[in-house]
Coordinates of C-alpha atoms in Angstrom, one line a residue:
M1 CA 44.6 7.8 -148.0
V2 CA 47.3 10.4 -148.6
E3 CA 46.4 12.9 -151.2
D4 CA 48.2 12.9 -154.6
M5 CA 51.0 15.5 -154.7
E6 CA 53.2 17.1 -157.4
L7 CA 56.8 18.2 -157.4
D8 CA 57.7 21.2 -159.6
L9 CA 59.3 19.1 -162.4
L10 CA 60.5 19.6 -165.9
P11 CA 61.0 16.7 -168.4
L12 CA 64.3 14.8 -167.9
N13 CA 65.1 15.2 -171.6
L14 CA 67.2 12.0 -171.6
P15 CA 67.8 10.2 -174.9
S16 CA 65.9 7.0 -175.6
D17 CA 64.8 4.9 -178.6
N18 CA 61.1 4.6 -179.6
E19 CA 61.1 0.8 -179.1
R20 CA 63.1 1.0 -175.8
P21 CA 62.8 2.8 -172.5
I22 CA 65.4 5.1 -171.0
V23 CA 68.5 2.9 -170.5
I24 CA 71.5 3.8 -168.4
A25 CA 74.2 1.1 -168.4
G26 CA 77.8 0.6 -167.3
P27 CA 79.9 -1.1 -164.7
C28 CA 79.3 -1.1 -161.0
S29 CA 82.7 0.5 -160.5
A30 CA 85.2 2.4 -162.7
E31 CA 88.1 0.0 -162.1
T32 CA 90.7 0.8 -164.7
E33 CA 90.8 3.1 -167.7
E34 CA 90.9 0.1 -170.1
Q35 CA 87.9 -1.5 -168.4
V36 CA 85.9 1.7 -168.5
M37 CA 86.7 2.5 -172.2
T38 CA 86.2 -1.1 -173.4
T39 CA 82.8 -1.4 -171.7
A40 CA 81.7 2.1 -172.9
H41 CA 82.6 1.4 -176.6
Q42 CA 80.8 -1.9 -176.5
L43 CA 77.7 -0.3 -175.0
A44 CA 77.8 2.5 -177.5
E45 CA 78.0 0.0 -180.4
K46 CA 74.8 -1.5 -179.0
G47 CA 73.0 1.8 -179.1
C48 CA 73.3 2.8 -175.5
H49 CA 73.1 6.6 -175.0
M50 CA 74.0 6.9 -171.3
F51 CA 77.0 5.4 -169.4
R52 CA 77.2 4.9 -165.7
A53 CA 80.1 3.9 -163.4
G54 CA 80.7 4.2 -159.7
I55 CA 83.6 6.6 -158.9
W56 CA 83.1 6.6 -155.1
K57 CA 81.8 3.2 -153.8
P58 CA 80.2 3.2 -150.3
R59 CA 80.9 -0.4 -149.0
T60 CA 79.1 -2.0 -146.1
K61 CA 82.4 -2.8 -144.5
P62 CA 85.9 -1.3 -144.9
G63 CA 88.5 -3.2 -146.7
G64 CA 86.8 -3.7 -150.0
F65 CA 87.3 -1.7 -153.2
E66 CA 85.8 1.8 -152.5
G67 CA 86.4 3.3 -155.9
N68 CA 89.2 5.2 -157.6
G69 CA 87.8 8.6 -156.8
E70 CA 88.9 11.7 -158.8
K71 CA 91.5 9.5 -160.6
A72 CA 88.6 7.9 -162.6
L73 CA 86.8 11.0 -163.6
P74 CA 89.0 11.8 -166.6
W75 CA 88.1 8.3 -167.9
M76 CA 84.5 9.2 -167.7
K77 CA 85.2 12.4 -169.5
A78 CA 87.0 10.5 -172.2
V79 CA 83.9 8.2 -172.6
K80 CA 81.8 11.2 -173.3
E81 CA 84.3 12.7 -175.8
E82 CA 84.9 9.4 -177.7
T83 CA 81.4 7.9 -177.8
G84 CA 79.0 10.8 -177.4
M85 CA 77.2 9.1 -174.5
L86 CA 76.0 11.1 -171.6
I87 CA 77.9 10.2 -168.4
T88 CA 76.6 9.7 -164.8
T89 CA 77.9 8.6 -161.4
E90 CA 76.7 8.4 -157.8
V91 CA 77.4 11.4 -155.5
A92 CA 77.1 11.3 -151.7
T93 CA 78.8 14.5 -150.6
P94 CA 79.1 18.1 -151.8
E95 CA 82.8 17.4 -152.7
H96 CA 81.6 14.6 -155.0
V97 CA 79.2 17.0 -156.7
E98 CA 81.9 19.6 -157.2
L99 CA 84.3 17.1 -158.7
A100 CA 81.6 15.5 -160.9
M101 CA 80.6 18.9 -162.3
K102 CA 84.3 19.8 -162.8
Y103 CA 84.7 16.8 -165.2
G104 CA 81.5 17.4 -167.1
M105 CA 79.1 14.8 -165.6
D106 CA 75.7 15.0 -167.4
I107 CA 73.5 13.2 -164.8
L108 CA 73.9 12.5 -161.1
W109 CA 72.4 9.8 -159.0
I110 CA 72.1 9.5 -155.2
G111 CA 72.4 6.2 -153.5
A112 CA 70.2 4.4 -151.1
R113 CA 72.4 5.0 -148.0
T114 CA 72.5 8.7 -148.8
S115 CA 68.8 9.1 -149.5
A116 CA 68.1 7.6 -146.1
N117 CA 69.9 10.4 -144.3
P118 CA 68.1 13.8 -144.3
F119 CA 71.3 15.6 -143.2
A120 CA 73.2 14.2 -146.2
M121 CA 70.3 15.0 -148.5
Q122 CA 70.1 18.6 -147.3
A123 CA 73.9 19.1 -147.8
L124 CA 73.6 17.8 -151.4
A125 CA 70.5 20.0 -152.0
D126 CA 72.4 23.1 -150.7
C127 CA 75.4 22.2 -153.0
L128 CA 73.2 21.7 -156.0
Q129 CA 71.4 25.0 -155.6
G130 CA 71.3 26.8 -159.0
I131 CA 72.6 23.9 -161.0
D132 CA 70.4 22.6 -163.8
I133 CA 71.2 18.8 -164.0
P134 CA 69.1 15.7 -163.9
V135 CA 69.3 14.0 -160.5
L136 CA 68.1 10.4 -159.9
V137 CA 67.3 9.4 -156.4
K138 CA 67.4 5.8 -155.2
N139 CA 65.0 4.6 -152.6
P140 CA 66.3 4.5 -149.0
V141 CA 67.7 1.2 -147.8
N142 CA 64.5 0.5 -145.7
P143 CA 61.0 0.6 -147.1
D144 CA 60.1 4.2 -146.1
L145 CA 58.2 6.0 -148.9
E146 CA 58.0 9.3 -146.9
L147 CA 61.8 9.3 -146.6
W148 CA 62.2 8.7 -150.3
I149 CA 59.8 11.5 -151.2
G150 CA 61.4 13.8 -148.6
A151 CA 64.8 13.3 -150.2
M152 CA 63.4 14.4 -153.6
E153 CA 61.5 17.3 -152.1
R154 CA 64.7 18.7 -150.6
L155 CA 66.3 18.7 -154.1
N156 CA 63.2 20.1 -155.7
Q157 CA 63.1 23.0 -153.2
A158 CA 66.8 23.7 -154.1
G159 CA 65.7 24.2 -157.7
I160 CA 66.4 20.7 -159.1
K161 CA 63.5 20.2 -161.5
R162 CA 64.7 17.4 -163.6
L163 CA 64.2 14.7 -161.1
A164 CA 63.6 10.9 -161.2
A165 CA 63.3 8.1 -158.7
I166 CA 65.3 4.9 -158.9
H167 CA 63.7 1.8 -157.5
R168 CA 66.5 -0.6 -156.3
G169 CA 64.6 -2.7 -153.8
F170 CA 64.8 -2.8 -150.0
S171 CA 67.2 -4.6 -147.7
S172 CA 65.9 -7.5 -145.6
Y173 CA 67.5 -9.5 -142.8
D174 CA 66.3 -12.8 -144.1
K175 CA 67.9 -14.2 -147.2
K176 CA 65.5 -14.4 -150.2
I177 CA 65.6 -15.0 -153.9
Y178 CA 66.4 -11.3 -154.4
R179 CA 69.4 -9.3 -153.0
N180 CA 66.9 -6.5 -152.2
T181 CA 63.2 -7.3 -151.9
P182 CA 61.3 -5.5 -154.7
M183 CA 58.2 -4.5 -152.7
W184 CA 56.7 -3.2 -155.9
Q185 CA 53.8 -1.7 -154.0
I186 CA 56.0 1.1 -152.8
P187 CA 57.0 2.5 -156.2
I188 CA 53.4 1.9 -157.3
E189 CA 52.3 4.1 -154.4
L190 CA 55.0 6.6 -155.3
R191 CA 53.6 6.8 -158.9
R192 CA 50.1 7.3 -157.5
R193 CA 51.2 10.0 -155.1
I194 CA 53.4 11.9 -157.7
P195 CA 52.1 10.9 -161.1
N196 CA 54.5 13.3 -163.0
L197 CA 57.7 11.8 -161.5
P198 CA 59.7 9.4 -163.8
I199 CA 60.6 6.1 -162.1
V200 CA 63.6 4.1 -163.2
C201 CA 64.2 0.5 -162.2
D202 CA 67.6 -0.9 -161.0
P203 CA 67.2 -4.7 -161.6
S204 CA 70.9 -5.3 -160.8
H205 CA 70.6 -4.3 -157.2
I206 CA 67.1 -5.8 -156.8
G207 CA 68.2 -9.2 -158.2
G208 CA 71.8 -9.4 -157.1
R209 CA 72.2 -12.2 -159.7
R210 CA 72.5 -11.7 -163.5
E211 CA 69.9 -14.4 -164.3
L212 CA 67.3 -12.3 -162.6
I213 CA 67.9 -9.1 -164.5
A214 CA 65.8 -10.0 -167.6
P215 CA 62.6 -10.9 -165.7
L216 CA 63.0 -7.9 -163.4
C217 CA 63.4 -5.6 -166.5
Q218 CA 60.2 -7.0 -167.9
Q219 CA 58.3 -6.6 -164.6
A220 CA 59.4 -2.9 -164.5
M221 CA 58.0 -2.4 -168.0
D222 CA 54.8 -4.2 -167.1
L223 CA 54.4 -1.8 -164.2
G224 CA 54.9 1.2 -166.5
F225 CA 58.4 2.3 -165.3
D226 CA 60.0 4.9 -167.4
G227 CA 63.5 3.4 -167.7
L228 CA 66.2 1.1 -166.5
I229 CA 69.7 1.5 -164.9
V230 CA 71.6 -1.7 -165.4
E231 CA 75.1 -2.8 -164.4
S232 CA 77.1 -3.9 -167.5
H233 CA 80.8 -4.9 -167.5
C234 CA 83.0 -6.0 -170.4
N235 CA 84.2 -9.0 -168.1
P236 CA 81.7 -9.3 -165.3
D237 CA 83.3 -12.3 -163.6
A238 CA 86.4 -10.3 -163.1
A239 CA 84.6 -7.2 -161.7
W240 CA 86.1 -5.7 -158.5
S241 CA 82.6 -5.1 -157.0
D242 CA 79.2 -6.8 -157.4
A243 CA 80.5 -9.3 -160.0
K244 CA 77.4 -11.6 -159.8
Q245 CA 74.9 -8.9 -160.8
Q246 CA 76.6 -7.5 -163.9
V247 CA 76.1 -8.6 -167.5
T248 CA 78.1 -8.0 -170.7
P249 CA 77.0 -5.4 -173.2
D250 CA 76.0 -8.3 -175.5
I251 CA 73.8 -9.9 -173.0
L252 CA 72.2 -6.5 -172.0
D253 CA 71.4 -5.8 -175.7
Y254 CA 69.8 -9.3 -175.9
I255 CA 67.7 -8.6 -172.7
L256 CA 66.6 -5.3 -174.1
S257 CA 65.7 -6.7 -177.5
L258 CA 63.2 -9.1 -175.8
L259 CA 61.5 -6.4 -173.7
V260 CA 57.8 -5.9 -174.3
V261 CA 57.2 -2.2 -173.5
R262 CA 53.5 -1.6 -172.6
D263 CA 51.4 1.2 -173.9
E264 CA 49.9 2.6 -170.7
H265 CA 47.1 4.3 -172.6
V266 CA 45.9 1.1 -174.3
T267 CA 46.7 -1.8 -171.9
T268 CA 44.9 -2.8 -168.7
E269 CA 47.7 -1.3 -166.7
G270 CA 45.7 -1.1 -163.5
I271 CA 45.1 -4.9 -163.6
T272 CA 48.8 -5.6 -164.2
Q273 CA 49.8 -3.4 -161.3
L274 CA 47.3 -5.1 -159.0
R275 CA 48.5 -8.6 -160.1
H276 CA 52.0 -7.6 -159.3
Q277 CA 50.9 -6.4 -155.9
I278 CA 49.3 -9.8 -155.4
D279 CA 52.5 -11.5 -156.4
D280 CA 54.4 -9.4 -153.9
L281 CA 51.9 -10.2 -151.1
D282 CA 52.1 -13.9 -152.0
N283 CA 55.9 -13.7 -151.6
Q284 CA 55.4 -12.0 -148.2
I285 CA 53.0 -14.8 -147.2
M286 CA 55.6 -17.4 -148.1
D287 CA 58.3 -15.6 -146.2
V288 CA 56.0 -15.5 -143.1
L289 CA 55.1 -19.1 -143.4
S290 CA 58.8 -20.0 -143.7
K291 CA 59.5 -18.1 -140.4
R292 CA 56.5 -19.8 -138.7
M293 CA 57.8 -23.3 -139.7
R294 CA 61.2 -22.5 -138.3
V295 CA 59.6 -21.7 -135.0
C296 CA 57.5 -24.9 -135.2
R297 CA 60.7 -26.9 -135.7
E298 CA 62.2 -25.3 -132.6
I299 CA 59.1 -26.3 -130.7
G300 CA 59.5 -29.8 -132.1
Q301 CA 63.0 -30.0 -130.8
Y302 CA 61.8 -28.8 -127.4
K303 CA 59.1 -31.5 -127.4
K304 CA 61.7 -34.2 -128.2
E305 CA 64.0 -33.1 -125.4
H306 CA 61.1 -33.1 -122.9
N307 CA 59.4 -36.3 -124.2
M308 CA 56.2 -34.5 -125.2
T309 CA 53.7 -35.6 -127.8
V310 CA 53.7 -33.8 -131.1
L311 CA 49.9 -33.2 -131.2
Q312 CA 48.5 -30.9 -128.5
P313 CA 44.7 -30.9 -129.1
A314 CA 43.9 -28.0 -126.8
R315 CA 46.4 -25.8 -128.5
Y316 CA 45.2 -26.9 -132.0
N317 CA 41.6 -26.0 -131.2
E318 CA 42.7 -22.6 -129.8
I319 CA 44.4 -21.8 -133.0
L320 CA 41.4 -22.7 -135.2
D321 CA 39.0 -20.8 -133.0
K322 CA 41.1 -17.7 -132.9
R323 CA 42.0 -17.6 -136.6
G324 CA 38.5 -18.3 -137.7
A325 CA 37.3 -15.3 -135.7
Q326 CA 40.1 -13.2 -137.1
G327 CA 39.1 -14.2 -140.6
A328 CA 35.5 -13.1 -140.0
L329 CA 36.7 -9.7 -138.7
C330 CA 38.9 -9.3 -141.9
G331 CA 36.0 -10.0 -144.2
M332 CA 36.8 -13.6 -144.8
S333 CA 34.6 -16.6 -143.9
P334 CA 35.7 -18.4 -140.7
E335 CA 35.7 -21.7 -142.6
F336 CA 38.2 -20.4 -145.1
A337 CA 40.5 -19.1 -142.4
A338 CA 40.2 -22.4 -140.4
K339 CA 40.9 -24.4 -143.5
I340 CA 44.1 -22.5 -144.2
F341 CA 45.3 -23.0 -140.6
E342 CA 44.4 -26.7 -140.7
S343 CA 46.8 -27.0 -143.6
I344 CA 49.5 -25.0 -141.8
H345 CA 49.0 -27.1 -138.7
E346 CA 49.3 -30.3 -140.7
E347 CA 52.6 -29.2 -142.2
S348 CA 53.8 -28.1 -138.8
V349 CA 53.0 -31.6 -137.3
R350 CA 54.8 -33.3 -140.2
Q351 CA 57.9 -31.3 -139.6
Q352 CA 57.9 -31.9 -135.9
M353 CA 57.4 -35.6 -136.5
E354 CA 60.5 -35.6 -138.6
I355 CA 62.5 -34.0 -135.8
I356 CA 61.1 -36.2 -133.0
N357 CA 61.8 -39.4 -135.0
K358 CA 65.4 -38.6 -136.0

């Protein structure tokens, strides 16, 4: 087990209400001055203290809206002046940092694609040397805890002491319920490794769909996260980027009003975290079973084309013997492991029978 570690951190000193966690909200992208100001005023009326918007938008493929760049920074400055909210945006290059500071940005965040690149992170760390500003670091695209920690260490070594992590989930080749698989065990391990590091959840990017934002916010609170960064747009369906995962300020306020914020000093937080780990592992089991059934269907098609019987007794016995022995080695009874694979085999046969009899 890797030993616990600490970064040289100071409190974030970000505003929050007693009954709510830290909440940063605003549109995915700063599209127009009217859209930015309308959304900001609506959020401010709901008690939001921090406004986010993407100025530079790294897109997976060229051709999409990639942000307005410096043109949008005066809009953000106006939000700060008119509403009193703190303002924040994503930075990916030293030039971004310089422009953000020029226009009075209060908080910076670093995206998943940038945190995955040590060269980019070192360039940002060098640029931020001597600047006292909160910096929030999203997890890398792939589930690599060491890379995530390394990104924050580079910033910390450059003198950034007001640091926080943003959990936005991890990309996966297979399509699932979530846009980015939560893999809660990774931020849980981050909390164990660096107990004094605040962790903020990004339910918009994890879910990818607005109906998933509320349950993901609650899951984050149940796991003891320190805050939320949520995409909120005055007219989400008309958004120029990530329309499906944004909610109106009214809906966001309703979601936050329903949140149950746990007291980590009183509740059985350890049990809650373990249960969420079990939920995550169960989801992984279902994903693996789905892949296994897909291969079984391919075998069924092969059997049909070659006029083979569905049931192959020798192969079935081999599976039960091997998995039973594996179960014993893993601390489970062989009978338990065999029973599981009997059920899996039964479903495999059923699916192959459907293919053969079509």
